[in-house]
PDB file of C-alpha atoms in Angstrom:
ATOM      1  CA  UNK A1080       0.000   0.000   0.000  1.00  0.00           C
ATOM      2  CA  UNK A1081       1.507   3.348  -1.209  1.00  0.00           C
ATOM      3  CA  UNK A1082       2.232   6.039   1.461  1.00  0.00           C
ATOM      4  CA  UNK A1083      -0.044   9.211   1.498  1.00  0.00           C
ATOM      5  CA  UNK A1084       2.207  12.384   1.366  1.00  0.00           C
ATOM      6  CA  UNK A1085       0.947  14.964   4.140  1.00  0.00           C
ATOM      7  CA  UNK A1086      -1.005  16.789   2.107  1.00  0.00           C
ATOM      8  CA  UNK A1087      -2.995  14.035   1.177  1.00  0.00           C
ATOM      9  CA  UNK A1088      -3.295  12.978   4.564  1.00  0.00           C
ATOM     10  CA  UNK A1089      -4.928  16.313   6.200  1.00  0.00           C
ATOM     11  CA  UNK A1090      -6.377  17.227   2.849  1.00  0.00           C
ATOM     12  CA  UNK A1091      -7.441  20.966   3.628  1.00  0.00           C
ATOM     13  CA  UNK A1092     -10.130  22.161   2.240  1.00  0.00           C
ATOM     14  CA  UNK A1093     -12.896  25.196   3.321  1.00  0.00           C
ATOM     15  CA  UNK A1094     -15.605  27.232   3.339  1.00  0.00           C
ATOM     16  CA  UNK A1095     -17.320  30.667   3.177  1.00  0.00           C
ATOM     17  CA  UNK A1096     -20.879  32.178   4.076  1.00  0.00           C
ATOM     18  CA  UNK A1097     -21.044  35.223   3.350  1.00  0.00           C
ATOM     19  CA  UNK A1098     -24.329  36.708   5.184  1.00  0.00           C
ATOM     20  CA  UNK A1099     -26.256  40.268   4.642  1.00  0.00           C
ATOM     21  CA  UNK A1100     -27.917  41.581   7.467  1.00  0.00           C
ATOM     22  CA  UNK A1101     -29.910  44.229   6.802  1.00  0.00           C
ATOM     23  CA  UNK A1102     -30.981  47.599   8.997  1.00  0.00           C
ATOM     24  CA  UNK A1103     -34.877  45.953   9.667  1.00  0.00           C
ATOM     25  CA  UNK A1104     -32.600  42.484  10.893  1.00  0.00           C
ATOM     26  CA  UNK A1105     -33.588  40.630   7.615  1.00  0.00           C
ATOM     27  CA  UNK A1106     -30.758  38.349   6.368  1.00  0.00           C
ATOM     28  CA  UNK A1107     -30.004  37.307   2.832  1.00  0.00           C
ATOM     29  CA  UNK A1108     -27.077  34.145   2.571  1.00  0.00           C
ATOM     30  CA  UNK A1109     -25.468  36.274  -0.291  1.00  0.00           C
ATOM     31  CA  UNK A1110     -22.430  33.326  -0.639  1.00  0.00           C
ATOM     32  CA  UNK A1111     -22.284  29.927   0.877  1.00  0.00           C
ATOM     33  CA  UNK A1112     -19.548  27.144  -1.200  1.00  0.00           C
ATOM     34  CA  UNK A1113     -16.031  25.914  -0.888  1.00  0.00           C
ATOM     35  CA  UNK A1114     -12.799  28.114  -1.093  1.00  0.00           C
ATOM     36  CA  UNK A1115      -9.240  27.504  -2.987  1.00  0.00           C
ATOM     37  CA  UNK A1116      -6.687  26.773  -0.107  1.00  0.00           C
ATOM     38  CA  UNK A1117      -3.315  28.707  -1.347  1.00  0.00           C
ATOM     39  CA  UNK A1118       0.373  27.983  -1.846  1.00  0.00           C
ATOM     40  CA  UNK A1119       0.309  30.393   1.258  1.00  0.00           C
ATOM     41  CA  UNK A1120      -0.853  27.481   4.013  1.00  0.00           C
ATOM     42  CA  UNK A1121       1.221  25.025   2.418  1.00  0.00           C
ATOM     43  CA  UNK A1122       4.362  27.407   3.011  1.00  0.00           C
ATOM     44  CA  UNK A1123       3.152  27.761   6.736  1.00  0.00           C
ATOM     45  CA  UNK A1124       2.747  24.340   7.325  1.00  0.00           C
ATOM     46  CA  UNK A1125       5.642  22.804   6.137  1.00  0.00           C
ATOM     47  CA  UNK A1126       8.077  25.892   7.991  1.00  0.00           C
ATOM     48  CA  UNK A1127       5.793  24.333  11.180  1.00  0.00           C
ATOM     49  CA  UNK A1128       6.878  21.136  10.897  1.00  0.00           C
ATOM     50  CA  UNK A1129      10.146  21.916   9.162  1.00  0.00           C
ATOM     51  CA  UNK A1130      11.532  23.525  12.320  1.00  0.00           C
ATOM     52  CA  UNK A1131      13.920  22.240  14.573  1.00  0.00           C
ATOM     53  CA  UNK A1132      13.518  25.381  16.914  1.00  0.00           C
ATOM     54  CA  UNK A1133      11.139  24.961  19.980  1.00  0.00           C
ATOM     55  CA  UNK A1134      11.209  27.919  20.757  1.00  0.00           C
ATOM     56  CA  UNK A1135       9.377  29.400  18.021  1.00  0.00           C
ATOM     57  CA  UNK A1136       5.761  31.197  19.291  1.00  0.00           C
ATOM     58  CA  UNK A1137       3.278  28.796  17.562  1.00  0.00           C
ATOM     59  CA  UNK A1138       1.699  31.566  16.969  1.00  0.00           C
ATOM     60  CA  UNK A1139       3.555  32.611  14.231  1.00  0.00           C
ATOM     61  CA  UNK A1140       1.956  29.638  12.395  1.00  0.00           C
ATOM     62  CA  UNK A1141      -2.287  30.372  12.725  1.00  0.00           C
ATOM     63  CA  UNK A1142      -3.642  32.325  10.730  1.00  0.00           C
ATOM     64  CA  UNK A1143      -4.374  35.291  12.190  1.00  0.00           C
ATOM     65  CA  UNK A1144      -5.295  38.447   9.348  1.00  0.00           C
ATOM     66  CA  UNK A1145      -7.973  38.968   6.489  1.00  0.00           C
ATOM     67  CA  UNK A1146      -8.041  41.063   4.108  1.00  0.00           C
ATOM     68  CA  UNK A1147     -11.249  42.192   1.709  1.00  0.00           C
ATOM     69  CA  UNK A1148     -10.754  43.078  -2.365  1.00  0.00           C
ATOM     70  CA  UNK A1149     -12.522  44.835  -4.840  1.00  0.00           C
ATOM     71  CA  UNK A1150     -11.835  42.706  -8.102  1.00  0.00           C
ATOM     72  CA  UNK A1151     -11.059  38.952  -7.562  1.00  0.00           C
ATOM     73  CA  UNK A1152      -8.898  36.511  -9.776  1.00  0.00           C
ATOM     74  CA  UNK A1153      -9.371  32.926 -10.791  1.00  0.00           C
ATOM     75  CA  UNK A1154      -9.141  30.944  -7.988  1.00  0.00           C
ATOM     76  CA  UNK A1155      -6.084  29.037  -8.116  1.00  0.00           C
ATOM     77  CA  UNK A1156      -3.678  27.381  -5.330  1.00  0.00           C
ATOM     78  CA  UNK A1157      -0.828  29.582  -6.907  1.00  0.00           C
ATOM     79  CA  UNK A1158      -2.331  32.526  -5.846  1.00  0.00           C
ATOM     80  CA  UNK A1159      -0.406  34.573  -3.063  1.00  0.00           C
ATOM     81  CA  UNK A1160      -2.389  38.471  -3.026  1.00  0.00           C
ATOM     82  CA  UNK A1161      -5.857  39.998  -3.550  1.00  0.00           C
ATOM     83  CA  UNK A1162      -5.958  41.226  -7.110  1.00  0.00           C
ATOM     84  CA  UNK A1163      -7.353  45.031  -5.262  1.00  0.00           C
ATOM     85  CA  UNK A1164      -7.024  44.839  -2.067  1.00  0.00           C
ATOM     86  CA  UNK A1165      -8.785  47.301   0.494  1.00  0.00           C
ATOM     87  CA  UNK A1166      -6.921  50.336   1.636  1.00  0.00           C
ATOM     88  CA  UNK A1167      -7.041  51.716   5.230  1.00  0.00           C
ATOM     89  CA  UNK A1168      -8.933  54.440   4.198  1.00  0.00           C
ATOM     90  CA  UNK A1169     -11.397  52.042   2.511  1.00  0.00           C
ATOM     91  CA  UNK A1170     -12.158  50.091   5.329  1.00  0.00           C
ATOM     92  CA  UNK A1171     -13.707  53.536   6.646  1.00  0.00           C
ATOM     93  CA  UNK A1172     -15.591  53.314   9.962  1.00  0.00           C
ATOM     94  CA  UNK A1173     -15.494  49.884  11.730  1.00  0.00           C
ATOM     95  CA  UNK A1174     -14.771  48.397  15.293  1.00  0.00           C
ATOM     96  CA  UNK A1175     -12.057  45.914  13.582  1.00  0.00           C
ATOM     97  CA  UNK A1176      -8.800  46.809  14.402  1.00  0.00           C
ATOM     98  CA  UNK A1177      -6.863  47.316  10.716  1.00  0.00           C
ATOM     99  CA  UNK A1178      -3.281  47.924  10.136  1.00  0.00           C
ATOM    100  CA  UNK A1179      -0.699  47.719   7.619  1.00  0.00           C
ATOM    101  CA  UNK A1180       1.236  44.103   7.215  1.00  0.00           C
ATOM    102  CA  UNK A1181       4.448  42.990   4.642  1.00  0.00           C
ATOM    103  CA  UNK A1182       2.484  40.253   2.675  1.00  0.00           C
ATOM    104  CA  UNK A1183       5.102  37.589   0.817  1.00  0.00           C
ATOM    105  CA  UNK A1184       4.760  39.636  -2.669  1.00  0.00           C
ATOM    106  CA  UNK A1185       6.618  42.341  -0.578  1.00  0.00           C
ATOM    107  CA  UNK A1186       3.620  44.466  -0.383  1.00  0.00           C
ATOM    108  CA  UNK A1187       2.538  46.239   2.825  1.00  0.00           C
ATOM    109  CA  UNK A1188      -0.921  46.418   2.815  1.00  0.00           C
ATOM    110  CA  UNK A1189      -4.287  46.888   5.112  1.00  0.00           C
ATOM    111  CA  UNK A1190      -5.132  44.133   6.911  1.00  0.00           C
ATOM    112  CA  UNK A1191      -7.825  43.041   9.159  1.00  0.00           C
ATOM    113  CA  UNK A1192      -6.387  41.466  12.390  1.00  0.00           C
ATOM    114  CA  UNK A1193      -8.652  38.382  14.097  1.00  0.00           C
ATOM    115  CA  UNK A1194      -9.297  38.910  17.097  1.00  0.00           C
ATOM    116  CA  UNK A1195      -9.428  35.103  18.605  1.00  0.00           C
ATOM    117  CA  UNK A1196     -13.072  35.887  20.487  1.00  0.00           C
ATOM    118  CA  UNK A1197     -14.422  35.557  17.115  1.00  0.00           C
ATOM    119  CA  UNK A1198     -12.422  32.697  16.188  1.00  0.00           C
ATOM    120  CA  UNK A1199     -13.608  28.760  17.259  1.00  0.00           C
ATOM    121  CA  UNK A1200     -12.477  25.305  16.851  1.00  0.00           C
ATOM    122  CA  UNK A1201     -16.307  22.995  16.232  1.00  0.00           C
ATOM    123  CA  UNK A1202     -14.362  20.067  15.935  1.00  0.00           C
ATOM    124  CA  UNK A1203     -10.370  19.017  17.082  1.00  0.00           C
ATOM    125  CA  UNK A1204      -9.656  19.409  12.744  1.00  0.00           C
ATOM    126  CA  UNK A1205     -12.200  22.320  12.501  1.00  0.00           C
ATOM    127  CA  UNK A1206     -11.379  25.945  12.548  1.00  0.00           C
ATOM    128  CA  UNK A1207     -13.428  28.892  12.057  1.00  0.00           C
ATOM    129  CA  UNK A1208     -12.841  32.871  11.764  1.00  0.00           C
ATOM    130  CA  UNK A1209     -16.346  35.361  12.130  1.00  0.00           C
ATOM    131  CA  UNK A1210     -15.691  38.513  10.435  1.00  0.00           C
ATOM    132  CA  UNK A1211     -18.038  41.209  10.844  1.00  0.00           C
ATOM    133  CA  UNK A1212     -18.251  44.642   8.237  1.00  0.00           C
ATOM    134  CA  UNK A1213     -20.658  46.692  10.161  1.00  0.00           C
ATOM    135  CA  UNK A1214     -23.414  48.706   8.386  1.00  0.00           C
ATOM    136  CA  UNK A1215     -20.088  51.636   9.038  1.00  0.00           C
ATOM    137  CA  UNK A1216     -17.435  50.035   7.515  1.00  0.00           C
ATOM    138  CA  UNK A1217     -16.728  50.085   3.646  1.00  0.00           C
ATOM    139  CA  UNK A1218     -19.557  51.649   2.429  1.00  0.00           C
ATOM    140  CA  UNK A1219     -19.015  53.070  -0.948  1.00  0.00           C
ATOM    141  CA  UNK A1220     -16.502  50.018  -1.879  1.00  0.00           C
ATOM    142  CA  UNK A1221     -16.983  47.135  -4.601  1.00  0.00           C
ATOM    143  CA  UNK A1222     -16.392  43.736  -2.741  1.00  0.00           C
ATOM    144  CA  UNK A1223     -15.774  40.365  -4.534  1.00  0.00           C
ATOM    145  CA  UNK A1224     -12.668  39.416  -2.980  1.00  0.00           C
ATOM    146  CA  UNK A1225     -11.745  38.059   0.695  1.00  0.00           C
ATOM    147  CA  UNK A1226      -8.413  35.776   1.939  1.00  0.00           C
ATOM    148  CA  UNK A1227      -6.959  34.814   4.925  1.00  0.00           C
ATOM    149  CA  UNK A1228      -3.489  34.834   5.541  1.00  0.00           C
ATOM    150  CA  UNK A1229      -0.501  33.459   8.173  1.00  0.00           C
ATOM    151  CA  UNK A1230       0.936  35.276  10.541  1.00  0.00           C
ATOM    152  CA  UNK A1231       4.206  35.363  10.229  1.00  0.00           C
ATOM    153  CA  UNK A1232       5.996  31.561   9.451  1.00  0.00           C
ATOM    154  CA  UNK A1233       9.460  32.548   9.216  1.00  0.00           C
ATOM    155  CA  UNK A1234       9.263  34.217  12.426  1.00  0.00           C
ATOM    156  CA  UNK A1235      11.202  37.221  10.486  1.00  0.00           C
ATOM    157  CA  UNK A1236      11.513  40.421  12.773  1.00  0.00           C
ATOM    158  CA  UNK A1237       9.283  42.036  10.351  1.00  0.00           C
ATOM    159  CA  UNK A1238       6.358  39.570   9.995  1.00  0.00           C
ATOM    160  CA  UNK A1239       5.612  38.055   6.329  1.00  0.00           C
ATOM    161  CA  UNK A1240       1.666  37.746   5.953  1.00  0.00           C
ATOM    162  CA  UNK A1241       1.629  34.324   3.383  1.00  0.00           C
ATOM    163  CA  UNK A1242      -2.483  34.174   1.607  1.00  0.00           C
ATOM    164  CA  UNK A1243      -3.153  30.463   2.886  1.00  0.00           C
ATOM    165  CA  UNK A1244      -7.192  30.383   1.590  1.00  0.00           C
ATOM    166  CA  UNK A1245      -8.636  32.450  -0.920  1.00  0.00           C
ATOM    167  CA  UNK A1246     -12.521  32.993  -2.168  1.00  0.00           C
ATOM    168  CA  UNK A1247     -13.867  35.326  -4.959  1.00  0.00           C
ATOM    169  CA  UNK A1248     -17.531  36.280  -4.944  1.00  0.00           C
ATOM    170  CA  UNK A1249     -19.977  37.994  -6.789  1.00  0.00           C
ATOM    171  CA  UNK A1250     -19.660  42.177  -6.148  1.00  0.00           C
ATOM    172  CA  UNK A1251     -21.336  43.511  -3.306  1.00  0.00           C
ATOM    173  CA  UNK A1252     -22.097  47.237  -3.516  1.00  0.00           C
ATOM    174  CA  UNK A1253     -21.399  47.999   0.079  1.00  0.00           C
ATOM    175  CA  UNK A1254     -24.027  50.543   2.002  1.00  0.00           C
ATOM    176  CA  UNK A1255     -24.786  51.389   5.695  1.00  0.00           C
ATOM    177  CA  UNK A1256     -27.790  49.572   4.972  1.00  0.00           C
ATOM    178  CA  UNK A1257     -26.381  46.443   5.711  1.00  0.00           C
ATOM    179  CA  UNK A1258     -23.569  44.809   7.707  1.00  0.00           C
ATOM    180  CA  UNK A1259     -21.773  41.657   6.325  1.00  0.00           C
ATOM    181  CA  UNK A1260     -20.725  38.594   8.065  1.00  0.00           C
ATOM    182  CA  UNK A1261     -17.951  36.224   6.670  1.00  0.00           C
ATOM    183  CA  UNK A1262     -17.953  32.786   8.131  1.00  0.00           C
ATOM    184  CA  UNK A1263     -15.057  30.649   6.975  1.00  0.00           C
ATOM    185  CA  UNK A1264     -14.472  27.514   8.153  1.00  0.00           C
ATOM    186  CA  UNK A1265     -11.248  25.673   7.905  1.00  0.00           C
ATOM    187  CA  UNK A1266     -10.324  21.939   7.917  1.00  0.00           C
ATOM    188  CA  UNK A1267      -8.099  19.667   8.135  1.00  0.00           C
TER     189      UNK A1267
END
């Protein structure tokens, strides 16, 4: 019987709602299907259990930033950036705390940080990330793009954000008449 390589073995693979939630509290499931995992998360998981150095934070590893997009490309496992990525500025008003990361294309860009009480674990190979864009935040802005990305897996003194899932929707004119939440779920 042939050996399964590690890849094969965890086989990641996940998925995105994408939920409207009107000003009256209606909702309307505006996405809900399977993302492209990225050369990104299998650059952070192989410098995980590449490492010989315990005393790396394992932080470094999770994933731990978003990022939104206004014009998505195909959805490929090569790809490592959002094709228009939000600016800090376009984010506008929101509770989130944004700031600007190093991404691996050398870019620094604006980036969503997850804050971990809106992060859960359903199952011991689950993960999942809640990201809300209040009826505030981005109004004005063209959405069709969202990714996650690593932390920092090189543990560099200047972290290097790696894309490790990637998902390209159909545009949402963004208004204060609605907030969006993203639910992605991760697993392994």
């Amino acid at each position: 019987m042939a050996t399964k390589s590690l890849i094969e073995s965890i086989n990641p693979k996940g998925h995105l709602e994408i939920i409207k939630t009107y000003t009256d509290g209606t909702t309307e499931k505006v996405l809900d299907d399977h993302n492209v995992i990225t050369i990104g998360l299998g650059i952070t998981l192989a410098e995980l259990f590449g490492t010989d150095d315990t005393t790396r934070p394992i932080t470094d590893f999770t994933i731990g930033y978003a990022q939104l997009g206004g014009s998505g490309v195909t959805m490929t496992s090569s790809v490592t950036n959002l094709k228009t990525p939000l600016t800090l500025a376009e984010y506008g008003d929101t509770e989130l705390t944004i700031g600007e990361h190093v991404i691996s294309t050398a870019a620094t860009q604006a980036m969503i940080h997850l804050n971990s009480a809106y992060t859960s674990h359903p199952t011991s190979n689950k993960i999942s990330y809640t990201i809300l864009i209040s009826d505030d935040a981005c109004n004005g802005e063209n959405l069709s793009e969202i990714g996650l990305f690593s932390t920092n897996p090189f543990s560099l003194p200047t972290p290097i954000l790696y894309l490790c899932a990637y998902r390209t929707f159909n545009t949402i004119a963004k208004s204060d008449s609605f907030s969006l939440t993203f639910r992605w779920t991760l697993e392994f």
